[in-house]
PDB file of C-alpha atoms in Angstrom:
ATOM      1  CA  MET G 261      38.617 -33.240  -3.458  1.00 46.00           C
ATOM      2  CA  GLU G 262      41.349 -31.382  -5.322  1.00 61.00           C
ATOM      3  CA  SER G 263      39.184 -28.252  -5.606  1.00 75.00           C
ATOM      4  CA  LEU G 264      38.718 -28.149  -1.830  1.00 80.00           C
ATOM      5  CA  SER G 265      42.468 -28.464  -1.329  1.00 77.00           C
ATOM      6  CA  ASN G 266      43.174 -25.452  -3.523  1.00 87.00           C
ATOM      7  CA  LEU G 267      41.784 -23.026  -0.942  1.00 93.00           C
ATOM      8  CA  LYS G 268      43.151 -20.850   1.797  1.00 95.00           C
ATOM      9  CA  ILE G 269      40.965 -19.888   4.737  1.00 96.00           C
ATOM     10  CA  VAL G 270      41.652 -16.658   6.647  1.00 97.00           C
ATOM     11  CA  GLN G 271      39.882 -15.641   9.844  1.00 98.00           C
ATOM     12  CA  ILE G 272      39.172 -11.938   9.382  1.00 97.00           C
ATOM     13  CA  LEU G 273      37.132 -11.364  12.547  1.00 98.00           C
ATOM     14  CA  PRO G 274      37.147 -13.906  15.383  1.00 98.00           C
ATOM     15  CA  PRO G 275      33.714 -14.945  16.719  1.00 98.00           C
ATOM     16  CA  GLN G 276      32.441 -12.428  19.250  1.00 98.00           C
ATOM     17  CA  LEU G 277      29.481 -10.615  20.739  1.00 97.00           C
ATOM     18  CA  LYS G 278      29.490  -6.856  20.269  1.00 97.00           C
ATOM     19  CA  ASN G 279      27.091  -4.217  21.483  1.00 96.00           C
ATOM     20  CA  ASN G 280      27.156  -0.582  20.407  1.00 96.00           C
ATOM     21  CA  GLY G 281      30.382  -0.113  18.482  1.00 96.00           C
ATOM     22  CA  ALA G 282      33.087  -1.576  16.288  1.00 97.00           C
ATOM     23  CA  PHE G 283      34.015  -5.246  16.608  1.00 98.00           C
ATOM     24  CA  THR G 284      37.577  -5.830  17.834  1.00 97.00           C
ATOM     25  CA  GLY G 285      40.294  -7.747  16.031  1.00 97.00           C
ATOM     26  CA  ASN G 286      39.121  -7.055  12.473  1.00 97.00           C
ATOM     27  CA  THR G 287      42.035  -7.809  10.151  1.00 97.00           C
ATOM     28  CA  TYR G 288      42.795  -8.402   6.455  1.00 98.00           C
ATOM     29  CA  ALA G 289      43.333 -11.235   3.995  1.00 98.00           C
ATOM     30  CA  ASP G 290      46.483 -11.302   1.891  1.00 97.00           C
ATOM     31  CA  THR G 291      45.061 -12.170  -1.542  1.00 97.00           C
ATOM     32  CA  PHE G 292      48.436 -12.724  -3.239  1.00 95.00           C
ATOM     33  CA  GLY G 293      48.241 -15.609  -5.724  1.00 94.00           C
ATOM     34  CA  ALA G 294      44.458 -16.085  -5.449  1.00 95.00           C
ATOM     35  CA  ALA G 295      41.984 -15.644  -8.307  1.00 96.00           C
ATOM     36  CA  GLU G 296      38.930 -15.101  -6.107  1.00 97.00           C
ATOM     37  CA  ALA G 297      37.959 -14.206  -2.557  1.00 98.00           C
ATOM     38  CA  LEU G 298      34.738 -15.007  -0.738  1.00 98.00           C
ATOM     39  CA  PHE G 299      34.108 -13.068   2.476  1.00 98.00           C
ATOM     40  CA  LEU G 300      31.595 -14.824   4.735  1.00 98.00           C
ATOM     41  CA  LEU G 301      29.878 -12.871   7.506  1.00 98.00           C
ATOM     42  CA  ASN G 302      28.523 -15.536   9.840  1.00 98.00           C
ATOM     43  CA  VAL G 303      25.797 -14.122  12.076  1.00 98.00           C
ATOM     44  CA  GLY G 304      24.657 -15.926  15.208  1.00 98.00           C
ATOM     45  CA  THR G 305      22.091 -14.480  17.577  1.00 97.00           C
ATOM     46  CA  THR G 306      21.533 -10.769  17.044  1.00 97.00           C
ATOM     47  CA  ASP G 307      19.075  -8.079  18.034  1.00 97.00           C
ATOM     48  CA  VAL G 308      20.967  -5.167  16.473  1.00 97.00           C
ATOM     49  CA  ILE G 309      21.860  -3.873  13.036  1.00 98.00           C
ATOM     50  CA  VAL G 310      25.407  -4.484  11.798  1.00 98.00           C
ATOM     51  CA  GLY G 311      27.022  -2.268   9.200  1.00 98.00           C
ATOM     52  CA  SER G 312      30.382  -0.863   8.120  1.00 98.00           C
ATOM     53  CA  THR G 313      31.669   2.100  10.169  1.00 97.00           C
ATOM     54  CA  ASP G 314      28.164   2.600  11.607  1.00 97.00           C
ATOM     55  CA  THR G 315      24.720   0.995  11.408  1.00 97.00           C
ATOM     56  CA  SER G 316      23.507   2.942   8.366  1.00 97.00           C
ATOM     57  CA  HIS G 317      26.049   1.650   5.818  1.00 98.00           C
ATOM     58  CA  ALA G 318      25.986  -1.918   4.460  1.00 98.00           C
ATOM     59  CA  PRO G 319      29.057  -4.085   5.174  1.00 98.00           C
ATOM     60  CA  LYS G 320      31.595  -3.668   2.388  1.00 98.00           C
ATOM     61  CA  ILE G 321      35.049  -4.802   1.330  1.00 98.00           C
ATOM     62  CA  GLU G 322      38.000  -2.440   1.125  1.00 98.00           C
ATOM     63  CA  GLU G 323      41.535  -2.908  -0.202  1.00 98.00           C
ATOM     64  CA  CYS G 324      45.067  -1.577   0.220  1.00 98.00           C
ATOM     65  CA  ASP G 325      48.556  -2.114  -1.246  1.00 97.00           C
ATOM     66  CA  THR G 326      50.118  -2.467   2.217  1.00 96.00           C
ATOM     67  CA  THR G 327      48.878  -3.891   5.513  1.00 92.00           C
ATOM     68  CA  GLY G 328      48.943  -0.558   7.313  1.00 89.00           C
ATOM     69  CA  GLY G 329      48.123   1.866   4.538  1.00 92.00           C
ATOM     70  CA  SER G 330      44.994   3.713   3.556  1.00 96.00           C
ATOM     71  CA  TYR G 331      42.179   1.361   2.507  1.00 97.00           C
ATOM     72  CA  THR G 332      39.716   2.215  -0.284  1.00 98.00           C
ATOM     73  CA  ASP G 333      36.371   0.648  -1.166  1.00 98.00           C
ATOM     74  CA  VAL G 334      36.225  -2.204  -3.674  1.00 98.00           C
ATOM     75  CA  THR G 335      33.646  -1.134  -6.264  1.00 97.00           C
ATOM     76  CA  GLY G 336      30.526  -3.296  -6.091  1.00 97.00           C
ATOM     77  CA  ALA G 337      31.761  -5.346  -3.104  1.00 98.00           C
ATOM     78  CA  ALA G 338      29.076  -4.492  -0.558  1.00 98.00           C
ATOM     79  CA  LEU G 339      25.940  -6.153   0.726  1.00 98.00           C
ATOM     80  CA  ALA G 340      22.694  -4.677  -0.587  1.00 98.00           C
ATOM     81  CA  ALA G 341      21.751  -3.521   2.925  1.00 98.00           C
ATOM     82  CA  VAL G 342      22.914  -3.619   6.523  1.00 98.00           C
ATOM     83  CA  ILE G 343      22.588  -6.895   8.416  1.00 98.00           C
ATOM     84  CA  GLY G 344      19.224  -6.607  10.169  1.00 98.00           C
ATOM     85  CA  ALA G 345      18.382  -7.029  13.826  1.00 97.00           C
ATOM     86  CA  SER G 346      16.348 -10.144  12.933  1.00 97.00           C
ATOM     87  CA  ASP G 347      18.977 -11.793  10.684  1.00 98.00           C
ATOM     88  CA  ASP G 348      19.868 -14.422  13.296  1.00 97.00           C
ATOM     89  CA  ASN G 349      21.762 -17.514  12.150  1.00 98.00           C
ATOM     90  CA  LYS G 350      22.408 -16.396   8.585  1.00 98.00           C
ATOM     91  CA  ILE G 351      25.570 -16.288   6.493  1.00 98.00           C
ATOM     92  CA  PHE G 352      26.147 -13.336   4.167  1.00 98.00           C
ATOM     93  CA  GLY G 353      28.721 -13.504   1.374  1.00 98.00           C
ATOM     94  CA  ILE G 354      30.647 -10.990  -0.702  1.00 98.00           C
ATOM     95  CA  ARG G 355      32.667 -12.467  -3.570  1.00 98.00           C
ATOM     96  CA  VAL G 356      35.491 -10.534  -5.231  1.00 98.00           C
ATOM     97  CA  ASN G 357      36.953 -11.504  -8.610  1.00 97.00           C
ATOM     98  CA  LEU G 358      40.690 -11.053  -8.090  1.00 97.00           C
ATOM     99  CA  LYS G 359      41.410 -11.576 -11.800  1.00 95.00           C
ATOM    100  CA  LYS G 360      40.401  -7.927 -12.165  1.00 92.00           C
ATOM    101  CA  THR G 361      42.853  -5.285 -10.976  1.00 93.00           C
ATOM    102  CA  HIS G 362      42.813  -5.180  -7.185  1.00 96.00           C
ATOM    103  CA  LYS G 363      45.146  -4.328  -4.368  1.00 97.00           C
ATOM    104  CA  ARG G 364      46.763  -7.141  -2.399  1.00 98.00           C
ATOM    105  CA  TYR G 365      45.170  -6.745   1.059  1.00 98.00           C
ATOM    106  CA  MET G 366      41.409  -6.847   1.645  1.00 98.00           C
ATOM    107  CA  ARG G 367      39.146  -6.654   4.673  1.00 98.00           C
ATOM    108  CA  VAL G 368      35.597  -5.856   5.707  1.00 98.00           C
ATOM    109  CA  ASN G 369      35.333  -2.144   6.471  1.00 98.00           C
ATOM    110  CA  ALA G 370      34.921  -1.552  10.241  1.00 97.00           C
ATOM    111  CA  PRO G 371      32.116  -3.982  11.165  1.00 98.00           C
ATOM    112  CA  THR G 372      29.966  -2.118  13.693  1.00 98.00           C
ATOM    113  CA  ALA G 373      27.018  -3.237  15.850  1.00 98.00           C
ATOM    114  CA  GLY G 374      24.038  -1.207  17.026  1.00 97.00           C
ATOM    115  CA  ASN G 375      22.958  -0.685  20.632  1.00 96.00           C
ATOM    116  CA  SER G 376      20.911  -3.299  22.515  1.00 95.00           C
ATOM    117  CA  VAL G 377      21.991  -6.787  23.610  1.00 95.00           C
ATOM    118  CA  GLY G 378      24.309  -7.101  20.615  1.00 96.00           C
ATOM    119  CA  ALA G 379      25.334  -9.218  17.626  1.00 97.00           C
ATOM    120  CA  ASN G 380      27.331 -12.448  17.511  1.00 98.00           C
ATOM    121  CA  ILE G 381      29.458 -12.428  14.361  1.00 98.00           C
ATOM    122  CA  SER G 382      32.563 -13.908  12.817  1.00 98.00           C
ATOM    123  CA  ILE G 383      34.066 -13.161   9.402  1.00 98.00           C
ATOM    124  CA  THR G 384      36.066 -15.602   7.289  1.00 98.00           C
ATOM    125  CA  CYS G 385      37.665 -15.105   3.891  1.00 98.00           C
ATOM    126  CA  ILE G 386      38.071 -18.085   1.574  1.00 98.00           C
ATOM    127  CA  LEU G 387      40.691 -17.559  -1.124  1.00 97.00           C
ATOM    128  CA  GLY G 388      40.297 -19.794  -4.162  1.00 94.00           C
ATOM    129  CA  GLN G 389      42.068 -20.848  -7.335  1.00 88.00           C
ATOM    130  CA  LEU G 390      45.489 -20.343  -5.801  1.00 87.00           C
ATOM    131  CA  ALA G 391      48.450 -20.050  -8.152  1.00 85.00           C
ATOM    132  CA  GLN G 392      50.515 -22.110  -5.723  1.00 82.00           C
ATOM    133  CA  SER G 393      49.007 -24.198  -2.972  1.00 75.00           C
ATOM    134  CA  THR G 394      50.221 -26.514  -0.291  1.00 74.00           C
ATOM    135  CA  LEU G 395      47.779 -29.324   0.301  1.00 77.00           C
ATOM    136  CA  ASP G 396      48.224 -29.408   4.061  1.00 88.00           C
ATOM    137  CA  ALA G 397      46.715 -27.612   7.066  1.00 91.00           C
ATOM    138  CA  THR G 398      49.349 -24.875   7.114  1.00 90.00           C
ATOM    139  CA  GLY G 399      49.034 -24.138   3.401  1.00 88.00           C
ATOM    140  CA  MET G 400      45.263 -23.938   3.746  1.00 91.00           C
ATOM    141  CA  GLY G 401      45.431 -21.589   6.745  1.00 92.00           C
ATOM    142  CA  LEU G 402      44.096 -24.197   9.179  1.00 93.00           C
ATOM    143  CA  ALA G 403      45.222 -25.173  12.665  1.00 95.00           C
ATOM    144  CA  SER G 404      44.552 -28.833  11.831  1.00 96.00           C
ATOM    145  CA  LEU G 405      43.292 -30.867   8.872  1.00 91.00           C
ATOM    146  CA  VAL G 406      41.873 -34.385   8.931  1.00 92.00           C
ATOM    147  CA  GLU G 407      41.285 -36.177   5.644  1.00 86.00           C
ATOM    148  CA  ALA G 408      39.093 -39.250   5.264  1.00 88.00           C
TER     149      ALA G 408
END
């Protein structure tokens, strides 16, 4: 289970229902010391399209050198299409190889839902192959960890 201990989990977007606009609370992952990042867009019930900035652009990853600076797109780090109105109960992933030159902070660009009942979504980033890791809940970014 060593490989599962060498991870850090970051909640990028807390679970929520959104109708007609940008989801609230979207934040970034600090990728310092990680060799890879996997962004998971976990979709629950939805009847709307979800994209980045609006509903016509596929969700994508962007990066920045500082937490509050100007973010730019990560080349090739976008879904092939928007999340569809019938994509209920699916998980979409975008993996970024951090061994290539990248900026330290990454996030999903402005997740935005279309107009109807809405979309239930959460976004998590899993950072892997950490240069230094603490094999406890805090080091893994968890509130609690039980090992059996």
